[in-house]
PDB file of C-alpha atoms in Angstrom:
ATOM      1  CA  UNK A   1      -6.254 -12.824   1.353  1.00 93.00           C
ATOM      2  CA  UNK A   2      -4.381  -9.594   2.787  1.00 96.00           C
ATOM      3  CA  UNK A   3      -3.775  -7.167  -0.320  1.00 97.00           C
ATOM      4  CA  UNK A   4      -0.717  -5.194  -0.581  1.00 97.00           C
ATOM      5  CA  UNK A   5      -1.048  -3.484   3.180  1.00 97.00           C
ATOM      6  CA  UNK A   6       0.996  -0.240   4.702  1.00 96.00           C
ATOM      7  CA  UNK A   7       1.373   1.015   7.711  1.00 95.00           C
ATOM      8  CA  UNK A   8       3.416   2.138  10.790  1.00 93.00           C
ATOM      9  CA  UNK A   9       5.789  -0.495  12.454  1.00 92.00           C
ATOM     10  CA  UNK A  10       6.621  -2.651   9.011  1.00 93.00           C
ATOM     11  CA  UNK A  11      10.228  -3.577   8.104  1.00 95.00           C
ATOM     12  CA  UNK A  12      12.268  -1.044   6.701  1.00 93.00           C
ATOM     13  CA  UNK A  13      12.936  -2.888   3.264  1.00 94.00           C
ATOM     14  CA  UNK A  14       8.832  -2.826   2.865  1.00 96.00           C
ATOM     15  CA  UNK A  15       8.540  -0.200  -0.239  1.00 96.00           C
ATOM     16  CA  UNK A  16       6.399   2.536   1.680  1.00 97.00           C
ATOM     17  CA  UNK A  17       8.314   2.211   4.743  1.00 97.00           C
ATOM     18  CA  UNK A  18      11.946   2.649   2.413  1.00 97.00           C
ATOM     19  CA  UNK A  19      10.392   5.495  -0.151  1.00 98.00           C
ATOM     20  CA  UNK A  20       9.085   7.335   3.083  1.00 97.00           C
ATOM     21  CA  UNK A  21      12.512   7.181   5.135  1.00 96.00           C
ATOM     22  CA  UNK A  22      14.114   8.096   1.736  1.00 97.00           C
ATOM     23  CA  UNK A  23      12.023  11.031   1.565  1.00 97.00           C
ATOM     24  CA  UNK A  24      11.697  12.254   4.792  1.00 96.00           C
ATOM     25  CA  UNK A  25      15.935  12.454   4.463  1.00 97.00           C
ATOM     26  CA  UNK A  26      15.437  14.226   1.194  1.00 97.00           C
ATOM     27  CA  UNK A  27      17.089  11.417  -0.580  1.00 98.00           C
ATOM     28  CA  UNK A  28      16.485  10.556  -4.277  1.00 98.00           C
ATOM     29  CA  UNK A  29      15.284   6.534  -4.355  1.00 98.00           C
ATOM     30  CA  UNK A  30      16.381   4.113  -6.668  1.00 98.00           C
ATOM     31  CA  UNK A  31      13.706   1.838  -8.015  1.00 97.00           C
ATOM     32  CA  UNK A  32      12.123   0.061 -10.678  1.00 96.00           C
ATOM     33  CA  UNK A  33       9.899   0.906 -13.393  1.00 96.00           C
ATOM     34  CA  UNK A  34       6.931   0.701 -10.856  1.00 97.00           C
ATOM     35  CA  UNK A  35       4.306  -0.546 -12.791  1.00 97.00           C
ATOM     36  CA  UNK A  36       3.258  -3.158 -11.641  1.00 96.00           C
ATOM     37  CA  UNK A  37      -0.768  -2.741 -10.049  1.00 98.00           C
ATOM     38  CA  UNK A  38      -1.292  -3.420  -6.051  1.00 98.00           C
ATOM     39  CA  UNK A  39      -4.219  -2.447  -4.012  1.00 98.00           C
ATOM     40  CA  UNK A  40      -2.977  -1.135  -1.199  1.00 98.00           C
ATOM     41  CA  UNK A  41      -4.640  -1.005   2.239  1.00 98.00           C
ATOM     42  CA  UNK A  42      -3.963   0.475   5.400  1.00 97.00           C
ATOM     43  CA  UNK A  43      -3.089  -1.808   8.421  1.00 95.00           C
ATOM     44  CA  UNK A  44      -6.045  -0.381  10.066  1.00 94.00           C
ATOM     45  CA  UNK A  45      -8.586  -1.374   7.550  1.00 96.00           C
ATOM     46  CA  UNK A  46      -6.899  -4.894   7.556  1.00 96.00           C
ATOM     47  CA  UNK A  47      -7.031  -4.987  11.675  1.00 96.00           C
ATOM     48  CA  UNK A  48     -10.841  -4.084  10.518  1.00 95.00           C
ATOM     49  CA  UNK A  49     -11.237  -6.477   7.911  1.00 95.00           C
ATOM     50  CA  UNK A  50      -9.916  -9.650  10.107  1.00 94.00           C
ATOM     51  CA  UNK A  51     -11.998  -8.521  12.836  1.00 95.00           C
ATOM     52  CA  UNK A  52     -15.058  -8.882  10.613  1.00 94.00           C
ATOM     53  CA  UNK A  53     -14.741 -11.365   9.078  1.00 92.00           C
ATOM     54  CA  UNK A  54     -13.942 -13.345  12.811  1.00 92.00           C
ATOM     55  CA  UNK A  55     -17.513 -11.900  13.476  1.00 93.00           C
ATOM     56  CA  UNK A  56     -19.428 -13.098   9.987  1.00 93.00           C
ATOM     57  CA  UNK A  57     -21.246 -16.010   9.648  1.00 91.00           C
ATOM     58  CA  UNK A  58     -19.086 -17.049   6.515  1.00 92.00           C
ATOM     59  CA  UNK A  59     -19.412 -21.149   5.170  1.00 91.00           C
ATOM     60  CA  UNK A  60     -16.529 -23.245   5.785  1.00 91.00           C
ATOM     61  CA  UNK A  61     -13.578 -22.494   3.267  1.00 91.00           C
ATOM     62  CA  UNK A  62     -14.638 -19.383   2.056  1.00 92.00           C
ATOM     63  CA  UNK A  63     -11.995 -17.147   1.172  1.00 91.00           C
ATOM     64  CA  UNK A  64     -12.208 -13.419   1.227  1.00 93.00           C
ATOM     65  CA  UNK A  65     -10.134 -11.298  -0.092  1.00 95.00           C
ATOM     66  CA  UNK A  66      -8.947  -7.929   2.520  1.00 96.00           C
ATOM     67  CA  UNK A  67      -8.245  -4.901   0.066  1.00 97.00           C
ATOM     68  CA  UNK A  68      -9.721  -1.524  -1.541  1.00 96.00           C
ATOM     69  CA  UNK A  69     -10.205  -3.007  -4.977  1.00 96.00           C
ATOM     70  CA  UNK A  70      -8.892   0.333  -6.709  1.00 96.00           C
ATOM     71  CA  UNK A  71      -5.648  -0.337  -8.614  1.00 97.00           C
ATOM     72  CA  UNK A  72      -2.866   1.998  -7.799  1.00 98.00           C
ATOM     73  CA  UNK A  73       1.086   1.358  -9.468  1.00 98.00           C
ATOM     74  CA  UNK A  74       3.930   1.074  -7.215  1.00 98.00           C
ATOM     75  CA  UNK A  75       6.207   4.358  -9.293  1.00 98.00           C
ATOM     76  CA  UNK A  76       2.469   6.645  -8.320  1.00 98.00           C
ATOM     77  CA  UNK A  77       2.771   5.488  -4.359  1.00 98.00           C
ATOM     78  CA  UNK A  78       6.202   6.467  -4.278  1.00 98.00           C
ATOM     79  CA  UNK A  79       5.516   9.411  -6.300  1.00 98.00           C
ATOM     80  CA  UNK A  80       2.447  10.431  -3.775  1.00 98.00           C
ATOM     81  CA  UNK A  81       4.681   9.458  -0.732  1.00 98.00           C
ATOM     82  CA  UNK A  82       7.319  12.498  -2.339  1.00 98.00           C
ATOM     83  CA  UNK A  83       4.562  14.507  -3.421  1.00 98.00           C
ATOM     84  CA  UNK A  84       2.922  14.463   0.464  1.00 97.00           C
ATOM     85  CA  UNK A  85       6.247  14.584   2.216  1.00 97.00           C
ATOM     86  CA  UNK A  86       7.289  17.771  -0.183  1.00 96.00           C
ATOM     87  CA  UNK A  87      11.119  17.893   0.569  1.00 95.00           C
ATOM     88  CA  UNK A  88      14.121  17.486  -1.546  1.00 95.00           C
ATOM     89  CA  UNK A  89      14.709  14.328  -3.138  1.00 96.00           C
ATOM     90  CA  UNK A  90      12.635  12.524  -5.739  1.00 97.00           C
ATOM     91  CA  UNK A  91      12.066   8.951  -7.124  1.00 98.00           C
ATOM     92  CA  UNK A  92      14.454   7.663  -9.755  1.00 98.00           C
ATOM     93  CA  UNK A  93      11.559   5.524 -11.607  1.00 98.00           C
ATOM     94  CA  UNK A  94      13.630   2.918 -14.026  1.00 97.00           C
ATOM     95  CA  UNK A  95      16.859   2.575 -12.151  1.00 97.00           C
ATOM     96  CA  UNK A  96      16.682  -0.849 -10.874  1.00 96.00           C
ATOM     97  CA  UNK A  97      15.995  -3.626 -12.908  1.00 94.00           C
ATOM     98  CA  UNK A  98      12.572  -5.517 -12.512  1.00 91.00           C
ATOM     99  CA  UNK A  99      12.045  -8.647 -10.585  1.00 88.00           C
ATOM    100  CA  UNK A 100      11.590 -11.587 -12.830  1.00 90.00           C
ATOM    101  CA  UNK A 101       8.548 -13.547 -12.491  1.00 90.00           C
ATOM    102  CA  UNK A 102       6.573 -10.688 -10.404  1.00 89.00           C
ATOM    103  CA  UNK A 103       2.839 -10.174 -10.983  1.00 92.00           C
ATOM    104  CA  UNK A 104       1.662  -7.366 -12.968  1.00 95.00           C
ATOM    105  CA  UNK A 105      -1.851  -7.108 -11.179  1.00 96.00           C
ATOM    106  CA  UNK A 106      -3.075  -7.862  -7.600  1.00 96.00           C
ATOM    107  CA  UNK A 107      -6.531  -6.926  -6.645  1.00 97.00           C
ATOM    108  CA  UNK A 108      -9.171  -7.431  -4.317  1.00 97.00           C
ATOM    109  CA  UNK A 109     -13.011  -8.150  -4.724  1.00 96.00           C
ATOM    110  CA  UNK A 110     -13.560  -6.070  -2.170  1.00 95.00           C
ATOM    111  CA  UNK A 111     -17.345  -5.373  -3.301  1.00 95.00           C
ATOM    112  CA  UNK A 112     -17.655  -9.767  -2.585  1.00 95.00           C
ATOM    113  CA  UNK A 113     -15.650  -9.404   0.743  1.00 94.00           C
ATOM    114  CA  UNK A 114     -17.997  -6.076   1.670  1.00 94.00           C
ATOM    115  CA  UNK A 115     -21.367  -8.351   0.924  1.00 94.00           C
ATOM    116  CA  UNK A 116     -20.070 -11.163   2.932  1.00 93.00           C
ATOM    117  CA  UNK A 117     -19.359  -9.074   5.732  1.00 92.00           C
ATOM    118  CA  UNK A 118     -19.740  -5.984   5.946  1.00 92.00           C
ATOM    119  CA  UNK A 119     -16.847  -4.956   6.057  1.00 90.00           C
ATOM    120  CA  UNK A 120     -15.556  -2.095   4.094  1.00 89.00           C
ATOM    121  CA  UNK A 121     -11.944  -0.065   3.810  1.00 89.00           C
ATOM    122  CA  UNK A 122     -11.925   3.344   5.409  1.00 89.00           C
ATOM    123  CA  UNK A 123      -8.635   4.611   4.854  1.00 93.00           C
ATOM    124  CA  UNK A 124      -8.290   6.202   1.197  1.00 95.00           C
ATOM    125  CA  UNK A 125      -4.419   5.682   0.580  1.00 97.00           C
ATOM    126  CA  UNK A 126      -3.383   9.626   0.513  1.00 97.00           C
ATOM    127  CA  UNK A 127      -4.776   9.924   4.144  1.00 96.00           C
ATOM    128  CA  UNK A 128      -2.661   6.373   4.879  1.00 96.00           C
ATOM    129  CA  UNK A 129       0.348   7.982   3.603  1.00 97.00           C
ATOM    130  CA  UNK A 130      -0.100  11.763   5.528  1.00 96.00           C
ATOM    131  CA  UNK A 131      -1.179   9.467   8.973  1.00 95.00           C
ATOM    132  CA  UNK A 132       2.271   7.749   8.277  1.00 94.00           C
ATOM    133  CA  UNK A 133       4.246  11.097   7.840  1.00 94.00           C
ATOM    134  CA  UNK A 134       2.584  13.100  10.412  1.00 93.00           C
ATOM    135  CA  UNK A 135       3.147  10.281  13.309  1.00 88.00           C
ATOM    136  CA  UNK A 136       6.943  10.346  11.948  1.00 77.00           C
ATOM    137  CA  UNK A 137       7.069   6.579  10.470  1.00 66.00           C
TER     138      UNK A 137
END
């Protein structure tokens, strides 16, 4: 299972790709309440991940779960995205209503995914953020 993963070349509507355009514009962003819990990973570290675990000797139906398994909430991303892009703008935490029905926690067992094969994230998600800005995504 893929965790909550960022990078260049997602959607616009994806919420790092829409707080980061917001910011780089100096915009304020509407959003919710932001707190729910994701682990976020870099597309890299998934590209990483996949390959791995296309290389492990893993048993039949084993799942494995692709993420850093440090909980961050979706208000401090946007807040780090404004933080690292350090313009005018800011996020407007509590403006939009919640979704209903949306999970409060996602995380990974990334130690379990690590021991079955070797595979481990790389990219902390400050340094995914500042690789996004400074290529202009």
């Amino acid at each position: 299972m893929i965790f909550q993963a960022f990078g260049a070349g997602q959607p616009e509507q994806t919420l790092v790709q829409a707080a980061l355009r917001a910011a780089l514009a100096e915009q304020d962003f509407p959003m919710t309440a932001g707190t729910q819990q994701r682990d976020w990973i870099a597309l890299d570290d998934v590209v990483a991940g996949l390959t791995a675990m296309v290389a492990a000797d893993l048993p039949p139906g084993t799942t494995v779960d692709l993420g850093t398994g440090k909980l961050t909430s979706v208000a401090e991303v946007v807040q780090l995205i404004y933080e690292l892009v350090g313009r005018k703008g800011k996020p407007l935490v509590g403006r939009l209503p919640s979704r209903p029905g949306e999970t409060a926690v996602q995380v990974a067992d990334a130690e379990r995914t690590e021991g079955l094969s070797g595979c481990r994230v790389a990219k902390s998600l400050p340094d995914g953020i500042r690789e996004l800005i400074d290529n202009g995504q």
